[in-house]
Amino acid sequence: MKEDLVTLDLNSNRLTQPLLTQLVGFNKLTSFGQSGNLLTDLTAMAELTATFPSLKNLELAGNLIGNLPAQVFQCAPEVQTIDLSFNNISYIHYNAFLGLTKVNQILLEGNHLNSLGSPEVGRIVLYNEVALLSLKDCGIESLESGFVEGLGDRSSLSLSRNPMLRFPEGVFGDLLRSITVSDIPEKTGIDFYYNFIQCDCDFLWLAKDRWLNVHVYGGFCGPRSDDWKEWVSLHSVDAEELEKNCSALNTPEPPGPLRARMNQGIDQLWALTS
């Protein structure tokens, strides 16, 4: 079958090694699945120098993979979809996707990527504008600036169902601007469904920018409360009211001597009116 095999499905078994290492020479293979097995380490795949020139679809979901080493997918330079959902991935080397210029979907949902962008968790560097990068259900409370590089116009990032607390401009500003260049939105931007963030000053930049705001789909903000009546959708935040609140919070107190003189003047005024 070496000269003819196009699809190989090894899903839902108990295999512990990535079997692409044993398929070198299967040059017509376009789809390979080893999801739902017991894979923990992809280092052997990263060491492959021979390539699978026709491989377009790689499914490795539902394993026990803990990290993505450098150039782990170099054996599949033409791959378009990589499914790594629901593994134990908690570290991504910045060169994990090096050389992949045709990839269109990367599914990383259901992994452990809180603080992605930090040295401890790594970051995602892409070499073309993928249509979808999914980080749903990854236990993300916060992300670091530069957690992903390479998303562009017409790209979508899914962050739904993460316990995120804030939406700071330093993390999301440049990213959101880079994926919303086109004049006509076509569902590009950030999926943010089932997230509940604080309606605080970290969100003001997005509340004021209606163009960027419409490219963040779903999500609510408000106080940390179980009372749904106190929550509003991200598109419904009153930007003017929030700006007033933030301005009041950011108004500095007068310096010591001036504050003392103000208090003295208030005391004198009070004495005159009493």
PDB file of C-alpha atoms in Angstrom:
ATOM      1  CA  MET A   1       0.000   0.000   0.000  1.00  0.00           C
ATOM      2  CA  LYS A   2       3.008   2.296   0.220  1.00  0.00           C
ATOM      3  CA  GLU A   3       2.474   3.692  -3.264  1.00  0.00           C
ATOM      4  CA  ASP A   4      -1.303   4.144  -2.976  1.00  0.00           C
ATOM      5  CA  LEU A   5      -2.421   4.810   0.605  1.00  0.00           C
ATOM      6  CA  VAL A   6      -4.194   8.165   0.921  1.00  0.00           C
ATOM      7  CA  THR A   7      -5.949   7.991   4.320  1.00  0.00           C
ATOM      8  CA  LEU A   8      -4.862   6.167   7.457  1.00  0.00           C
ATOM      9  CA  ASP A   9      -7.108   6.229  10.534  1.00  0.00           C
ATOM     10  CA  LEU A  10      -5.587   4.813  13.716  1.00  0.00           C
ATOM     11  CA  ASN A  11      -7.909   6.703  16.064  1.00  0.00           C
ATOM     12  CA  SER A  12      -9.185   5.303  19.379  1.00  0.00           C
ATOM     13  CA  ASN A  13      -6.535   2.710  20.059  1.00  0.00           C
ATOM     14  CA  ARG A  14      -3.863   2.392  22.765  1.00  0.00           C
ATOM     15  CA  LEU A  15      -0.801   3.385  20.760  1.00  0.00           C
ATOM     16  CA  THR A  16       1.957   5.138  22.688  1.00  0.00           C
ATOM     17  CA  GLN A  17       4.276   6.256  19.854  1.00  0.00           C
ATOM     18  CA  PRO A  18       3.578   8.659  16.942  1.00  0.00           C
ATOM     19  CA  LEU A  19       3.385   6.261  13.999  1.00  0.00           C
ATOM     20  CA  LEU A  20       4.234   8.795  11.311  1.00  0.00           C
ATOM     21  CA  THR A  21       7.806   7.779  12.102  1.00  0.00           C
ATOM     22  CA  GLN A  22       7.042   4.355  10.595  1.00  0.00           C
ATOM     23  CA  LEU A  23       5.344   5.669   7.454  1.00  0.00           C
ATOM     24  CA  VAL A  24       8.239   7.366   5.702  1.00  0.00           C
ATOM     25  CA  GLY A  25       7.857   6.839   1.965  1.00  0.00           C
ATOM     26  CA  PHE A  26       4.035   6.933   1.975  1.00  0.00           C
ATOM     27  CA  ASN A  27       4.155   9.917  -0.346  1.00  0.00           C
ATOM     28  CA  LYS A  28       0.458   9.959  -1.280  1.00  0.00           C
ATOM     29  CA  LEU A  29      -0.778  10.020   2.299  1.00  0.00           C
ATOM     30  CA  THR A  30      -3.063  13.074   2.636  1.00  0.00           C
ATOM     31  CA  SER A  31      -4.812  12.345   5.942  1.00  0.00           C
ATOM     32  CA  PHE A  32      -3.409  10.705   9.069  1.00  0.00           C
ATOM     33  CA  GLY A  33      -5.275  10.240  12.339  1.00  0.00           C
ATOM     34  CA  GLN A  34      -3.905   8.988  15.656  1.00  0.00           C
ATOM     35  CA  SER A  35      -6.409  10.674  17.961  1.00  0.00           C
ATOM     36  CA  GLY A  36      -7.691   9.055  21.124  1.00  0.00           C
ATOM     37  CA  ASN A  37      -4.526   7.103  21.819  1.00  0.00           C
ATOM     38  CA  LEU A  38      -1.879   7.302  24.562  1.00  0.00           C
ATOM     39  CA  LEU A  39       0.730   9.539  22.955  1.00  0.00           C
ATOM     40  CA  THR A  40       2.725  11.603  25.440  1.00  0.00           C
ATOM     41  CA  ASP A  41       5.791  12.762  23.487  1.00  0.00           C
ATOM     42  CA  LEU A  42       6.222  13.943  19.882  1.00  0.00           C
ATOM     43  CA  THR A  43      10.016  14.252  19.987  1.00  0.00           C
ATOM     44  CA  ALA A  44      10.424  11.342  17.558  1.00  0.00           C
ATOM     45  CA  MET A  45       8.274  13.217  15.030  1.00  0.00           C
ATOM     46  CA  ALA A  46      10.349  16.351  15.472  1.00  0.00           C
ATOM     47  CA  GLU A  47      13.469  14.359  14.573  1.00  0.00           C
ATOM     48  CA  LEU A  48      12.075  13.180  11.220  1.00  0.00           C
ATOM     49  CA  THR A  49      13.982  14.596   8.269  1.00  0.00           C
ATOM     50  CA  ALA A  50      12.018  12.833   5.526  1.00  0.00           C
ATOM     51  CA  THR A  51       8.767  14.513   4.581  1.00  0.00           C
ATOM     52  CA  PHE A  52       5.206  13.573   3.722  1.00  0.00           C
ATOM     53  CA  PRO A  53       4.720  15.795   0.671  1.00  0.00           C
ATOM     54  CA  SER A  54       0.961  15.208   0.343  1.00  0.00           C
ATOM     55  CA  LEU A  55      -0.133  15.239   3.980  1.00  0.00           C
ATOM     56  CA  LYS A  56      -2.868  17.862   4.477  1.00  0.00           C
ATOM     57  CA  ASN A  57      -4.727  16.696   7.583  1.00  0.00           C
ATOM     58  CA  LEU A  58      -3.051  15.622  10.843  1.00  0.00           C
ATOM     59  CA  GLU A  59      -5.246  14.518  13.763  1.00  0.00           C
ATOM     60  CA  LEU A  60      -3.620  13.988  17.171  1.00  0.00           C
ATOM     61  CA  ALA A  61      -6.490  15.037  19.443  1.00  0.00           C
ATOM     62  CA  GLY A  62      -7.401  13.306  22.687  1.00  0.00           C
ATOM     63  CA  ASN A  63      -3.945  12.046  23.627  1.00  0.00           C
ATOM     64  CA  LEU A  64      -1.660  12.855  26.576  1.00  0.00           C
ATOM     65  CA  ILE A  65       0.822  15.077  24.735  1.00  0.00           C
ATOM     66  CA  GLY A  66       2.473  17.481  27.185  1.00  0.00           C
ATOM     67  CA  ASN A  67       4.458  19.848  24.960  1.00  0.00           C
ATOM     68  CA  LEU A  68       5.204  20.829  21.374  1.00  0.00           C
ATOM     69  CA  PRO A  69       8.971  20.807  20.683  1.00  0.00           C
ATOM     70  CA  ALA A  70      10.734  22.830  18.011  1.00  0.00           C
ATOM     71  CA  GLN A  71       9.963  21.895  14.380  1.00  0.00           C
ATOM     72  CA  VAL A  72       7.700  19.078  15.477  1.00  0.00           C
ATOM     73  CA  PHE A  73       5.724  19.281  12.213  1.00  0.00           C
ATOM     74  CA  GLN A  74       8.621  19.757   9.794  1.00  0.00           C
ATOM     75  CA  CYS A  75       7.841  16.352   8.275  1.00  0.00           C
ATOM     76  CA  ALA A  76       4.532  17.714   6.930  1.00  0.00           C
ATOM     77  CA  PRO A  77       5.379  20.970   5.137  1.00  0.00           C
ATOM     78  CA  GLU A  78       2.074  21.013   3.193  1.00  0.00           C
ATOM     79  CA  VAL A  79      -0.216  20.309   6.163  1.00  0.00           C
ATOM     80  CA  GLN A  80      -3.368  22.460   6.301  1.00  0.00           C
ATOM     81  CA  THR A  81      -5.149  21.269   9.448  1.00  0.00           C
ATOM     82  CA  ILE A  82      -3.486  20.244  12.715  1.00  0.00           C
ATOM     83  CA  ASP A  83      -5.799  18.997  15.460  1.00  0.00           C
ATOM     84  CA  LEU A  84      -4.180  18.824  18.905  1.00  0.00           C
ATOM     85  CA  SER A  85      -7.363  19.330  20.907  1.00  0.00           C
ATOM     86  CA  PHE A  86      -7.801  17.891  24.393  1.00  0.00           C
ATOM     87  CA  ASN A  87      -4.268  16.875  25.167  1.00  0.00           C
ATOM     88  CA  ASN A  88      -2.185  17.944  28.180  1.00  0.00           C
ATOM     89  CA  ILE A  89      -0.163  20.565  26.318  1.00  0.00           C
ATOM     90  CA  SER A  90       1.265  23.139  28.722  1.00  0.00           C
ATOM     91  CA  TYR A  91       4.326  24.278  26.748  1.00  0.00           C
ATOM     92  CA  ILE A  92       4.732  25.324  23.093  1.00  0.00           C
ATOM     93  CA  HIS A  93       8.190  26.015  21.661  1.00  0.00           C
ATOM     94  CA  TYR A  94       8.177  29.182  19.566  1.00  0.00           C
ATOM     95  CA  ASN A  95       9.545  27.152  16.625  1.00  0.00           C
ATOM     96  CA  ALA A  96       6.958  24.387  16.891  1.00  0.00           C
ATOM     97  CA  PHE A  97       5.268  25.498  13.637  1.00  0.00           C
ATOM     98  CA  LEU A  98       8.434  26.581  11.850  1.00  0.00           C
ATOM     99  CA  GLY A  99       8.240  26.211   8.079  1.00  0.00           C
ATOM    100  CA  LEU A 100       4.495  25.590   7.833  1.00  0.00           C
ATOM    101  CA  THR A 101       3.269  28.036   5.213  1.00  0.00           C
ATOM    102  CA  LYS A 102       0.102  26.227   4.092  1.00  0.00           C
ATOM    103  CA  VAL A 103      -1.514  25.514   7.459  1.00  0.00           C
ATOM    104  CA  ASN A 104      -5.033  26.937   7.707  1.00  0.00           C
ATOM    105  CA  GLN A 105      -6.394  25.581  11.000  1.00  0.00           C
ATOM    106  CA  ILE A 106      -4.623  24.861  14.282  1.00  0.00           C
ATOM    107  CA  LEU A 107      -6.849  23.407  16.982  1.00  0.00           C
ATOM    108  CA  LEU A 108      -5.379  23.572  20.481  1.00  0.00           C
ATOM    109  CA  GLU A 109      -8.588  23.694  22.479  1.00  0.00           C
ATOM    110  CA  GLY A 110      -8.871  21.784  25.725  1.00  0.00           C
ATOM    111  CA  ASN A 111      -5.191  22.083  26.687  1.00  0.00           C
ATOM    112  CA  HIS A 112      -3.483  23.848  29.624  1.00  0.00           C
ATOM    113  CA  LEU A 113      -2.321  27.189  28.265  1.00  0.00           C
ATOM    114  CA  ASN A 114      -2.929  29.722  31.012  1.00  0.00           C
ATOM    115  CA  SER A 115      -0.311  32.511  30.799  1.00  0.00           C
ATOM    116  CA  LEU A 116       0.505  31.620  27.190  1.00  0.00           C
ATOM    117  CA  GLY A 117       3.207  34.027  26.062  1.00  0.00           C
ATOM    118  CA  SER A 118       5.272  33.625  29.222  1.00  0.00           C
ATOM    119  CA  PRO A 119       8.638  31.777  29.164  1.00  0.00           C
ATOM    120  CA  GLU A 120       7.099  28.962  31.197  1.00  0.00           C
ATOM    121  CA  VAL A 121       4.298  28.231  28.713  1.00  0.00           C
ATOM    122  CA  GLY A 122       5.881  29.443  25.470  1.00  0.00           C
ATOM    123  CA  ARG A 123       4.145  31.176  22.594  1.00  0.00           C
ATOM    124  CA  ILE A 124       2.702  30.455  19.168  1.00  0.00           C
ATOM    125  CA  VAL A 125       4.575  31.744  16.118  1.00  0.00           C
ATOM    126  CA  LEU A 126       2.867  31.256  12.762  1.00  0.00           C
ATOM    127  CA  TYR A 127       4.303  31.691   9.274  1.00  0.00           C
ATOM    128  CA  ASN A 128       1.084  32.413   7.403  1.00  0.00           C
ATOM    129  CA  GLU A 129      -2.340  33.855   8.149  1.00  0.00           C
ATOM    130  CA  VAL A 130      -4.330  30.867   9.348  1.00  0.00           C
ATOM    131  CA  ALA A 131      -8.111  31.008   9.115  1.00  0.00           C
ATOM    132  CA  LEU A 132      -8.554  29.658  12.653  1.00  0.00           C
ATOM    133  CA  LEU A 133      -6.448  29.294  15.764  1.00  0.00           C
ATOM    134  CA  SER A 134      -8.561  27.724  18.502  1.00  0.00           C
ATOM    135  CA  LEU A 135      -7.644  28.131  22.173  1.00  0.00           C
ATOM    136  CA  LYS A 136     -11.077  27.320  23.562  1.00  0.00           C
ATOM    137  CA  ASP A 137     -11.393  25.581  26.933  1.00  0.00           C
ATOM    138  CA  CYS A 138      -7.710  26.033  27.773  1.00  0.00           C
ATOM    139  CA  GLY A 139      -8.120  27.264  31.353  1.00  0.00           C
ATOM    140  CA  ILE A 140      -6.801  30.691  30.342  1.00  0.00           C
ATOM    141  CA  GLU A 141      -7.202  33.343  33.026  1.00  0.00           C
ATOM    142  CA  SER A 142      -4.669  35.680  31.420  1.00  0.00           C
ATOM    143  CA  LEU A 143      -2.416  35.909  28.373  1.00  0.00           C
ATOM    144  CA  GLU A 144       0.935  37.629  27.979  1.00  0.00           C
ATOM    145  CA  SER A 145       1.724  40.166  25.285  1.00  0.00           C
ATOM    146  CA  GLY A 146       3.030  38.357  22.186  1.00  0.00           C
ATOM    147  CA  PHE A 147       1.316  35.062  23.030  1.00  0.00           C
ATOM    148  CA  VAL A 148       0.672  34.603  19.304  1.00  0.00           C
ATOM    149  CA  GLU A 149       2.495  36.027  16.319  1.00  0.00           C
ATOM    150  CA  GLY A 150       1.520  35.791  12.662  1.00  0.00           C
ATOM    151  CA  LEU A 151      -2.261  36.116  12.691  1.00  0.00           C
ATOM    152  CA  GLY A 152      -3.399  38.510   9.998  1.00  0.00           C
ATOM    153  CA  ASP A 153      -6.359  39.918   8.136  1.00  0.00           C
ATOM    154  CA  ARG A 154      -9.088  37.273   7.724  1.00  0.00           C
ATOM    155  CA  SER A 155      -7.734  35.269  10.680  1.00  0.00           C
ATOM    156  CA  SER A 156      -9.926  34.227  13.586  1.00  0.00           C
ATOM    157  CA  LEU A 157      -8.848  33.466  17.134  1.00  0.00           C
ATOM    158  CA  SER A 158     -11.158  31.466  19.390  1.00  0.00           C
ATOM    159  CA  LEU A 159     -10.874  32.129  23.126  1.00  0.00           C
ATOM    160  CA  SER A 160     -14.350  30.950  24.108  1.00  0.00           C
ATOM    161  CA  ARG A 161     -15.020  29.241  27.427  1.00  0.00           C
ATOM    162  CA  ASN A 162     -11.935  30.445  29.279  1.00  0.00           C
ATOM    163  CA  PRO A 163     -12.049  31.938  32.799  1.00  0.00           C
ATOM    164  CA  MET A 164     -10.513  35.201  31.615  1.00  0.00           C
ATOM    165  CA  LEU A 165     -10.665  38.176  33.960  1.00  0.00           C
ATOM    166  CA  ARG A 166      -9.565  41.117  31.806  1.00  0.00           C
ATOM    167  CA  PHE A 167      -9.093  42.258  28.217  1.00  0.00           C
ATOM    168  CA  PRO A 168      -6.072  44.631  28.329  1.00  0.00           C
ATOM    169  CA  GLU A 169      -4.971  46.618  25.286  1.00  0.00           C
ATOM    170  CA  GLY A 170      -1.333  45.686  25.860  1.00  0.00           C
ATOM    171  CA  VAL A 171      -2.202  42.048  25.139  1.00  0.00           C
ATOM    172  CA  PHE A 172      -4.995  42.314  22.567  1.00  0.00           C
ATOM    173  CA  GLY A 173      -4.708  45.762  20.962  1.00  0.00           C
ATOM    174  CA  ASP A 174      -2.194  45.182  18.163  1.00  0.00           C
ATOM    175  CA  LEU A 175      -3.446  41.629  17.652  1.00  0.00           C
ATOM    176  CA  LEU A 176      -7.046  42.687  17.147  1.00  0.00           C
ATOM    177  CA  ARG A 177      -6.053  45.529  14.826  1.00  0.00           C
ATOM    178  CA  SER A 178      -3.994  43.156  12.666  1.00  0.00           C
ATOM    179  CA  ILE A 179      -6.895  40.749  12.104  1.00  0.00           C
ATOM    180  CA  THR A 180      -9.549  43.385  11.362  1.00  0.00           C
ATOM    181  CA  VAL A 181      -7.900  45.332   8.538  1.00  0.00           C
ATOM    182  CA  SER A 182     -10.569  44.704   5.917  1.00  0.00           C
ATOM    183  CA  ASP A 183     -13.419  47.179   5.573  1.00  0.00           C
ATOM    184  CA  ILE A 184     -16.084  44.459   5.566  1.00  0.00           C
ATOM    185  CA  PRO A 185     -16.020  42.076   8.555  1.00  0.00           C
ATOM    186  CA  GLU A 186     -16.550  38.450   7.611  1.00  0.00           C
ATOM    187  CA  LYS A 187     -16.568  36.790  11.007  1.00  0.00           C
ATOM    188  CA  THR A 188     -12.889  37.484  11.525  1.00  0.00           C
ATOM    189  CA  GLY A 189     -11.694  38.602  14.915  1.00  0.00           C
ATOM    190  CA  ILE A 190     -11.905  36.948  18.329  1.00  0.00           C
ATOM    191  CA  ASP A 191     -14.550  34.466  19.490  1.00  0.00           C
ATOM    192  CA  PHE A 192     -15.135  35.243  23.152  1.00  0.00           C
ATOM    193  CA  TYR A 193     -18.306  33.332  23.963  1.00  0.00           C
ATOM    194  CA  TYR A 194     -19.001  32.248  27.567  1.00  0.00           C
ATOM    195  CA  ASN A 195     -16.312  34.513  29.014  1.00  0.00           C
ATOM    196  CA  PHE A 196     -17.095  36.936  31.833  1.00  0.00           C
ATOM    197  CA  ILE A 197     -14.572  39.709  32.368  1.00  0.00           C
ATOM    198  CA  GLN A 198     -14.483  42.752  34.639  1.00  0.00           C
ATOM    199  CA  CYS A 199     -15.978  45.958  33.217  1.00  0.00           C
ATOM    200  CA  ASP A 200     -12.940  47.884  34.400  1.00  0.00           C
ATOM    201  CA  CYS A 201     -10.521  50.365  32.869  1.00  0.00           C
ATOM    202  CA  ASP A 202      -8.626  47.567  31.089  1.00  0.00           C
ATOM    203  CA  PHE A 203     -11.684  47.252  28.854  1.00  0.00           C
ATOM    204  CA  LEU A 204     -12.153  50.977  28.137  1.00  0.00           C
ATOM    205  CA  TRP A 205      -9.986  50.976  24.988  1.00  0.00           C
ATOM    206  CA  LEU A 206     -12.226  48.366  23.352  1.00  0.00           C
ATOM    207  CA  ALA A 207     -15.489  49.896  24.585  1.00  0.00           C
ATOM    208  CA  LYS A 208     -14.518  53.171  22.868  1.00  0.00           C
ATOM    209  CA  ASP A 209     -13.429  51.593  19.562  1.00  0.00           C
ATOM    210  CA  ARG A 210     -16.634  50.378  17.942  1.00  0.00           C
ATOM    211  CA  TRP A 211     -14.854  48.952  14.869  1.00  0.00           C
ATOM    212  CA  LEU A 212     -12.713  46.653  16.974  1.00  0.00           C
ATOM    213  CA  ASN A 213     -15.555  45.930  19.379  1.00  0.00           C
ATOM    214  CA  VAL A 214     -17.752  44.389  16.678  1.00  0.00           C
ATOM    215  CA  HIS A 215     -14.953  41.932  15.908  1.00  0.00           C
ATOM    216  CA  VAL A 216     -15.073  40.461  19.417  1.00  0.00           C
ATOM    217  CA  TYR A 217     -17.925  37.970  19.331  1.00  0.00           C
ATOM    218  CA  GLY A 218     -19.781  37.056  22.498  1.00  0.00           C
ATOM    219  CA  GLY A 219     -18.648  37.594  26.046  1.00  0.00           C
ATOM    220  CA  PHE A 220     -19.977  39.590  28.969  1.00  0.00           C
ATOM    221  CA  CYS A 221     -18.546  42.006  31.438  1.00  0.00           C
ATOM    222  CA  GLY A 222     -19.628  43.326  34.784  1.00  0.00           C
ATOM    223  CA  PRO A 223     -19.007  42.671  38.469  1.00  0.00           C
ATOM    224  CA  ARG A 224     -17.934  39.246  39.643  1.00  0.00           C
ATOM    225  CA  SER A 225     -21.442  38.226  40.578  1.00  0.00           C
ATOM    226  CA  ASP A 226     -23.827  35.364  40.025  1.00  0.00           C
ATOM    227  CA  ASP A 227     -26.607  37.855  39.361  1.00  0.00           C
ATOM    228  CA  TRP A 228     -27.011  37.784  35.569  1.00  0.00           C
ATOM    229  CA  LYS A 229     -28.931  41.070  35.682  1.00  0.00           C
ATOM    230  CA  GLU A 230     -25.687  42.872  36.490  1.00  0.00           C
ATOM    231  CA  TRP A 231     -23.857  41.572  33.429  1.00  0.00           C
ATOM    232  CA  VAL A 232     -23.932  43.147  29.962  1.00  0.00           C
ATOM    233  CA  SER A 233     -22.625  41.989  26.604  1.00  0.00           C
ATOM    234  CA  LEU A 234     -19.303  43.431  25.525  1.00  0.00           C
ATOM    235  CA  HIS A 235     -21.085  45.304  22.723  1.00  0.00           C
ATOM    236  CA  SER A 236     -23.473  46.969  25.195  1.00  0.00           C
ATOM    237  CA  VAL A 237     -20.974  48.582  27.551  1.00  0.00           C
ATOM    238  CA  ASP A 238     -21.582  52.326  27.977  1.00  0.00           C
ATOM    239  CA  ALA A 239     -18.174  53.647  26.926  1.00  0.00           C
ATOM    240  CA  GLU A 240     -18.866  57.198  28.089  1.00  0.00           C
ATOM    241  CA  GLU A 241     -19.937  56.105  31.547  1.00  0.00           C
ATOM    242  CA  LEU A 242     -16.964  53.760  31.861  1.00  0.00           C
ATOM    243  CA  GLU A 243     -14.607  56.548  30.788  1.00  0.00           C
ATOM    244  CA  LYS A 244     -16.069  58.855  33.449  1.00  0.00           C
ATOM    245  CA  ASN A 245     -15.540  56.212  36.094  1.00  0.00           C
ATOM    246  CA  CYS A 246     -11.971  55.579  34.960  1.00  0.00           C
ATOM    247  CA  SER A 247     -11.219  59.318  34.880  1.00  0.00           C
ATOM    248  CA  ALA A 248     -12.476  59.643  38.443  1.00  0.00           C
ATOM    249  CA  LEU A 249     -10.362  56.716  39.549  1.00  0.00           C
ATOM    250  CA  ASN A 250      -7.275  58.132  37.842  1.00  0.00           C
ATOM    251  CA  THR A 251      -7.625  61.688  39.214  1.00  0.00           C
ATOM    252  CA  PRO A 252      -4.575  62.163  41.448  1.00  0.00           C
ATOM    253  CA  GLU A 253      -4.891  63.543  44.942  1.00  0.00           C
ATOM    254  CA  PRO A 254      -3.330  66.983  45.488  1.00  0.00           C
ATOM    255  CA  PRO A 255       0.134  66.978  47.051  1.00  0.00           C
ATOM    256  CA  GLY A 256       0.462  67.165  50.842  1.00  0.00           C
ATOM    257  CA  PRO A 257       0.689  70.954  51.475  1.00  0.00           C
ATOM    258  CA  LEU A 258      -2.001  71.728  48.888  1.00  0.00           C
ATOM    259  CA  ARG A 259      -4.290  69.094  50.351  1.00  0.00           C
ATOM    260  CA  ALA A 260      -3.738  70.616  53.807  1.00  0.00           C
ATOM    261  CA  ARG A 261      -4.597  74.105  52.544  1.00  0.00           C
ATOM    262  CA  MET A 262      -7.722  72.753  50.858  1.00  0.00           C
ATOM    263  CA  ASN A 263      -8.820  71.092  54.080  1.00  0.00           C
ATOM    264  CA  GLN A 264      -8.117  74.317  56.021  1.00  0.00           C
ATOM    265  CA  GLY A 265     -10.203  76.317  53.540  1.00  0.00           C
ATOM    266  CA  ILE A 266     -13.055  73.829  53.837  1.00  0.00           C
ATOM    267  CA  ASP A 267     -12.929  74.148  57.649  1.00  0.00           C
ATOM    268  CA  GLN A 268     -13.064  77.940  57.395  1.00  0.00           C
ATOM    269  CA  LEU A 269     -15.992  77.788  54.966  1.00  0.00           C
ATOM    270  CA  TRP A 270     -17.811  75.430  57.277  1.00  0.00           C
ATOM    271  CA  ALA A 271     -17.256  77.820  60.229  1.00  0.00           C
ATOM    272  CA  LEU A 272     -18.690  80.756  58.276  1.00  0.00           C
ATOM    273  CA  THR A 273     -21.791  78.877  57.220  1.00  0.00           C
ATOM    274  CA  SER A 274     -22.482  77.342  60.634  1.00  0.00           C
TER     275      SER A 274
END
